[in-house]
């Protein structure tokens, strides 16, 4: 995906995200938790957010989690064969363009040392320690060292890792799951955005740089001459690395560039498990198989 100066300009987006679960038999009750409201970030302002759930929930509560995300608990005690969770949000988005050359005043190792002294301890450690889906396996360390190292200038290293994962892995859906480990990904050499974000996080953490998982959306364009299909967009994921000076740089190895004003953030966490859009349990005598359909539209206003 190409990236030019116009991609850093301010703009507004409408995001429509519809999740539909269909069951063969009736579900008596379900209990769900998810991120139904997006978060405010330095790069975006949430102008509006509306959530509609069918059937109507008997309980819906909200709290702000450890990472500052808006987490919702939903309880439905009405028998149903279909659960629909629909949210519509409007955002004002403006990402600043990172100055990678300025970051080259540090090496990766000296940046890690600087953050050890200057960064807020809980935030630094929380995004540096292993997490359920990002473990410091030897295969991850070996791959990281084949692309970047502690003596490389920091800005160069961020760019090299972004380009390296894009070069070394093929995007292919259906070959990995939410339980795929990083050693398995390194053997497969193919996966989706969630996998590539996890790998980037594992590499940067192995070098002492706190890195978080970012869940959100990316504006896409149809092929030349074709009309954009309704519901054809999708959720997206990328990584964000802490840098000296109190900032973060968001990198998207799936598309080989840094996050710009085409990116909309929903939630931050240590890995996918912290920011899963919707998860829960259902109770039924014979619900049978279920199907999941997700339709997303990201439309520039």
PDB file of N, CA and C in Angstrom, residues 86-139:
ATOM      1  N   UNK A  86     -24.475  -4.330  16.486  1.00  0.00           N
ATOM      2  CA  UNK A  86     -24.212  -3.338  15.450  1.00  0.00           C
ATOM      3  C   UNK A  86     -23.771  -2.034  16.092  1.00  0.00           C
ATOM      4  N   UNK A  87     -22.675  -1.474  15.596  1.00  0.00           N
ATOM      5  CA  UNK A  87     -22.233  -0.185  16.119  1.00  0.00           C
ATOM      6  C   UNK A  87     -21.874   0.742  14.968  1.00  0.00           C
ATOM      7  N   UNK A  88     -22.211   2.010  15.169  1.00  0.00           N
ATOM      8  CA  UNK A  88     -21.915   3.064  14.193  1.00  0.00           C
ATOM      9  C   UNK A  88     -21.180   4.178  14.917  1.00  0.00           C
ATOM     10  N   UNK A  89     -20.013   4.534  14.394  1.00  0.00           N
ATOM     11  CA  UNK A  89     -19.188   5.555  15.035  1.00  0.00           C
ATOM     12  C   UNK A  89     -18.726   6.564  14.007  1.00  0.00           C
ATOM     13  N   UNK A  90     -18.533   7.794  14.480  1.00  0.00           N
ATOM     14  CA  UNK A  90     -17.933   8.820  13.634  1.00  0.00           C
ATOM     15  C   UNK A  90     -16.675   9.338  14.334  1.00  0.00           C
ATOM     16  N   UNK A  91     -15.606   9.479  13.556  1.00  0.00           N
ATOM     17  CA  UNK A  91     -14.313   9.869  14.098  1.00  0.00           C
ATOM     18  C   UNK A  91     -13.749  11.076  13.359  1.00  0.00           C
ATOM     19  N   UNK A  92     -12.982  11.852  14.090  1.00  0.00           N
ATOM     20  CA  UNK A  92     -12.115  12.869  13.501  1.00  0.00           C
ATOM     21  C   UNK A  92     -10.687  12.362  13.682  1.00  0.00           C
ATOM     22  N   UNK A  93      -9.983  12.141  12.582  1.00  0.00           N
ATOM     23  CA  UNK A  93      -8.691  11.464  12.628  1.00  0.00           C
ATOM     24  C   UNK A  93      -7.598  12.354  12.049  1.00  0.00           C
ATOM     25  N   UNK A  94      -6.469  12.434  12.754  1.00  0.00           N
ATOM     26  CA  UNK A  94      -5.304  13.168  12.247  1.00  0.00           C
ATOM     27  C   UNK A  94      -4.050  12.610  12.921  1.00  0.00           C
ATOM     28  N   UNK A  95      -3.332  11.766  12.196  1.00  0.00           N
ATOM     29  CA  UNK A  95      -2.093  11.215  12.715  1.00  0.00           C
ATOM     30  C   UNK A  95      -0.931  12.110  12.334  1.00  0.00           C
ATOM     31  N   UNK A  96      -0.041  12.420  13.264  1.00  0.00           N
ATOM     32  CA  UNK A  96       1.188  13.129  12.909  1.00  0.00           C
ATOM     33  C   UNK A  96       2.170  12.158  12.244  1.00  0.00           C
ATOM     34  N   UNK A  97       2.954  12.636  11.305  1.00  0.00           N
ATOM     35  CA  UNK A  97       3.929  11.777  10.648  1.00  0.00           C
ATOM     36  C   UNK A  97       5.159  11.630  11.534  1.00  0.00           C
ATOM     37  N   UNK A  98       5.522  10.412  11.916  1.00  0.00           N
ATOM     38  CA  UNK A  98       6.695  10.223  12.798  1.00  0.00           C
ATOM     39  C   UNK A  98       7.979  10.669  12.106  1.00  0.00           C
ATOM     40  N   UNK A  99       8.862  11.242  12.878  1.00  0.00           N
ATOM     41  CA  UNK A  99      10.169  11.653  12.359  1.00  0.00           C
ATOM     42  C   UNK A  99      11.168  10.544  12.691  1.00  0.00           C
ATOM     43  N   UNK A 100      11.292   9.592  11.791  1.00  0.00           N
ATOM     44  CA  UNK A 100      12.178   8.460  12.043  1.00  0.00           C
ATOM     45  C   UNK A 100      13.638   8.889  12.090  1.00  0.00           C
ATOM     46  N   UNK A 101      13.981   9.896  11.286  1.00  0.00           N
ATOM     47  CA  UNK A 101      15.371  10.367  11.289  1.00  0.00           C
ATOM     48  C   UNK A 101      15.752  10.911  12.664  1.00  0.00           C
ATOM     49  N   UNK A 102      14.813  11.608  13.317  1.00  0.00           N
ATOM     50  CA  UNK A 102      15.096  12.138  14.657  1.00  0.00           C
ATOM     51  C   UNK A 102      15.282  11.006  15.662  1.00  0.00           C
ATOM     52  N   UNK A 103      14.577   9.879  15.447  1.00  0.00           N
ATOM     53  CA  UNK A 103      14.718   8.744  16.362  1.00  0.00           C
ATOM     54  C   UNK A 103      16.066   8.053  16.210  1.00  0.00           C
ATOM     55  N   UNK A 104      16.734   8.308  15.092  1.00  0.00           N
ATOM     56  CA  UNK A 104      18.034   7.668  14.871  1.00  0.00           C
ATOM     57  C   UNK A 104      19.130   8.209  15.784  1.00  0.00           C
ATOM     58  N   UNK A 105      18.807   9.221  16.596  1.00  0.00           N
ATOM     59  CA  UNK A 105      19.791   9.686  17.582  1.00  0.00           C
ATOM     60  C   UNK A 105      20.030   8.623  18.639  1.00  0.00           C
ATOM     61  N   UNK A 106      19.076   7.678  18.758  1.00  0.00           N
ATOM     62  CA  UNK A 106      19.228   6.539  19.654  1.00  0.00           C
ATOM     63  C   UNK A 106      19.449   5.268  18.835  1.00  0.00           C
ATOM     64  N   UNK A 107      20.211   4.356  19.370  1.00  0.00           N
ATOM     65  CA  UNK A 107      20.178   2.989  18.867  1.00  0.00           C
ATOM     66  C   UNK A 107      19.017   2.267  19.568  1.00  0.00           C
ATOM     67  N   UNK A 108      18.697   1.075  19.085  1.00  0.00           N
ATOM     68  CA  UNK A 108      17.655   0.297  19.756  1.00  0.00           C
ATOM     69  C   UNK A 108      18.031   0.072  21.222  1.00  0.00           C
ATOM     70  N   UNK A 109      19.288  -0.273  21.478  1.00  0.00           N
ATOM     71  CA  UNK A 109      19.721  -0.552  22.851  1.00  0.00           C
ATOM     72  C   UNK A 109      19.698   0.696  23.723  1.00  0.00           C
ATOM     73  N   UNK A 110      20.154   1.829  23.193  1.00  0.00           N
ATOM     74  CA  UNK A 110      20.171   3.049  24.014  1.00  0.00           C
ATOM     75  C   UNK A 110      18.747   3.568  24.243  1.00  0.00           C
ATOM     76  N   UNK A 111      17.853   3.340  23.278  1.00  0.00           N
ATOM     77  CA  UNK A 111      16.445   3.722  23.475  1.00  0.00           C
ATOM     78  C   UNK A 111      15.831   2.891  24.591  1.00  0.00           C
ATOM     79  N   UNK A 112      16.119   1.581  24.599  1.00  0.00           N
ATOM     80  CA  UNK A 112      15.603   0.726  25.665  1.00  0.00           C
ATOM     81  C   UNK A 112      16.130   1.168  27.024  1.00  0.00           C
ATOM     82  N   UNK A 113      17.399   1.550  27.075  1.00  0.00           N
ATOM     83  CA  UNK A 113      17.980   2.030  28.332  1.00  0.00           C
ATOM     84  C   UNK A 113      17.358   3.344  28.769  1.00  0.00           C
ATOM     85  N   UNK A 114      17.107   4.238  27.823  1.00  0.00           N
ATOM     86  CA  UNK A 114      16.470   5.523  28.127  1.00  0.00           C
ATOM     87  C   UNK A 114      15.066   5.309  28.680  1.00  0.00           C
ATOM     88  N   UNK A 115      14.305   4.405  28.065  1.00  0.00           N
ATOM     89  CA  UNK A 115      12.945   4.135  28.531  1.00  0.00           C
ATOM     90  C   UNK A 115      12.947   3.497  29.907  1.00  0.00           C
ATOM     91  N   UNK A 116      13.958   2.726  30.210  1.00  0.00           N
ATOM     92  CA  UNK A 116      14.073   2.120  31.534  1.00  0.00           C
ATOM     93  C   UNK A 116      14.177   3.192  32.609  1.00  0.00           C
ATOM     94  N   UNK A 117      14.802   4.303  32.270  1.00  0.00           N
ATOM     95  CA  UNK A 117      14.981   5.390  33.227  1.00  0.00           C
ATOM     96  C   UNK A 117      13.824   6.382  33.237  1.00  0.00           C
ATOM     97  N   UNK A 118      13.222   6.640  32.069  1.00  0.00           N
ATOM     98  CA  UNK A 118      12.303   7.767  31.957  1.00  0.00           C
ATOM     99  C   UNK A 118      10.824   7.403  31.819  1.00  0.00           C
ATOM    100  N   UNK A 119      10.500   6.224  31.312  1.00  0.00           N
ATOM    101  CA  UNK A 119       9.103   5.879  31.057  1.00  0.00           C
ATOM    102  C   UNK A 119       8.374   5.528  32.350  1.00  0.00           C
ATOM    103  N   UNK A 120       7.062   5.739  32.350  1.00  0.00           N
ATOM    104  CA  UNK A 120       6.235   5.362  33.492  1.00  0.00           C
ATOM    105  C   UNK A 120       6.340   3.854  33.680  1.00  0.00           C
ATOM    106  N   UNK A 121       6.663   3.409  34.887  1.00  0.00           N
ATOM    107  CA  UNK A 121       7.077   2.023  35.114  1.00  0.00           C
ATOM    108  C   UNK A 121       5.991   1.008  34.773  1.00  0.00           C
ATOM    109  N   UNK A 122       4.759   1.259  35.220  1.00  0.00           N
ATOM    110  CA  UNK A 122       3.684   0.283  35.003  1.00  0.00           C
ATOM    111  C   UNK A 122       3.391   0.130  33.513  1.00  0.00           C
ATOM    112  N   UNK A 123       3.325   1.246  32.810  1.00  0.00           N
ATOM    113  CA  UNK A 123       3.050   1.181  31.373  1.00  0.00           C
ATOM    114  C   UNK A 123       4.191   0.501  30.630  1.00  0.00           C
ATOM    115  N   UNK A 124       5.418   0.819  31.000  1.00  0.00           N
ATOM    116  CA  UNK A 124       6.574   0.229  30.330  1.00  0.00           C
ATOM    117  C   UNK A 124       6.609  -1.285  30.537  1.00  0.00           C
ATOM    118  N   UNK A 125       6.492  -1.712  31.787  1.00  0.00           N
ATOM    119  CA  UNK A 125       6.586  -3.136  32.094  1.00  0.00           C
ATOM    120  C   UNK A 125       5.395  -3.900  31.520  1.00  0.00           C
ATOM    121  N   UNK A 126       4.208  -3.288  31.575  1.00  0.00           N
ATOM    122  CA  UNK A 126       3.010  -3.955  31.076  1.00  0.00           C
ATOM    123  C   UNK A 126       3.089  -4.299  29.604  1.00  0.00           C
ATOM    124  N   UNK A 127       3.842  -3.506  28.831  1.00  0.00           N
ATOM    125  CA  UNK A 127       3.960  -3.762  27.400  1.00  0.00           C
ATOM    126  C   UNK A 127       5.312  -4.365  27.037  1.00  0.00           C
ATOM    127  N   UNK A 128       6.054  -4.787  28.048  1.00  0.00           N
ATOM    128  CA  UNK A 128       7.362  -5.392  27.807  1.00  0.00           C
ATOM    129  C   UNK A 128       7.397  -6.864  28.199  1.00  0.00           C
ATOM    130  N   UNK A 129       6.682  -7.220  29.258  1.00  0.00           N
ATOM    131  CA  UNK A 129       6.660  -8.609  29.707  1.00  0.00           C
ATOM    132  C   UNK A 129       5.916  -9.501  28.718  1.00  0.00           C
ATOM    133  N   UNK A 130       6.184 -10.806  28.728  1.00  0.00           N
ATOM    134  CA  UNK A 130       5.441 -11.726  27.851  1.00  0.00           C
ATOM    135  C   UNK A 130       3.946 -11.653  28.131  1.00  0.00           C
ATOM    136  N   UNK A 131       3.152 -11.875  27.104  1.00  0.00           N
ATOM    137  CA  UNK A 131       1.704 -11.927  27.222  1.00  0.00           C
ATOM    138  C   UNK A 131       1.226 -13.246  26.607  1.00  0.00           C
ATOM    139  N   UNK A 132      -0.038 -13.631  26.798  1.00  0.00           N
ATOM    140  CA  UNK A 132      -0.467 -14.973  26.375  1.00  0.00           C
ATOM    141  C   UNK A 132      -0.124 -15.339  24.932  1.00  0.00           C
ATOM    142  N   UNK A 133      -0.248 -14.394  24.005  1.00  0.00           N
ATOM    143  CA  UNK A 133      -0.013 -14.705  22.599  1.00  0.00           C
ATOM    144  C   UNK A 133       1.331 -14.205  22.085  1.00  0.00           C
ATOM    145  N   UNK A 134       2.107 -13.577  22.953  1.00  0.00           N
ATOM    146  CA  UNK A 134       3.442 -13.083  22.551  1.00  0.00           C
ATOM    147  C   UNK A 134       4.448 -13.565  23.587  1.00  0.00           C
ATOM    148  N   UNK A 135       5.007 -14.742  23.316  1.00  0.00           N
ATOM    149  CA  UNK A 135       5.981 -15.348  24.207  1.00  0.00           C
ATOM    150  C   UNK A 135       7.380 -15.229  23.604  1.00  0.00           C
ATOM    151  N   UNK A 136       8.413 -15.059  24.448  1.00  0.00           N
ATOM    152  CA  UNK A 136       9.780 -14.855  23.945  1.00  0.00           C
ATOM    153  C   UNK A 136      10.455 -16.161  23.537  1.00  0.00           C
ATOM    154  N   UNK A 137       9.869 -16.858  22.568  1.00  0.00           N
ATOM    155  CA  UNK A 137      10.438 -18.126  22.110  1.00  0.00           C
ATOM    156  C   UNK A 137      11.761 -17.881  21.385  1.00  0.00           C
ATOM    157  N   UNK A 138      12.685 -18.845  21.436  1.00  0.00           N
ATOM    158  CA  UNK A 138      13.961 -18.671  20.736  1.00  0.00           C
ATOM    159  C   UNK A 138      13.793 -18.387  19.246  1.00  0.00           C
ATOM    160  N   UNK A 139      12.771 -18.982  18.628  1.00  0.00           N
ATOM    161  CA  UNK A 139      12.543 -18.740  17.199  1.00  0.00           C
ATOM    162  C   UNK A 139      12.232 -17.279  16.915  1.00  0.00           C
TER     163      UNK A 139
END
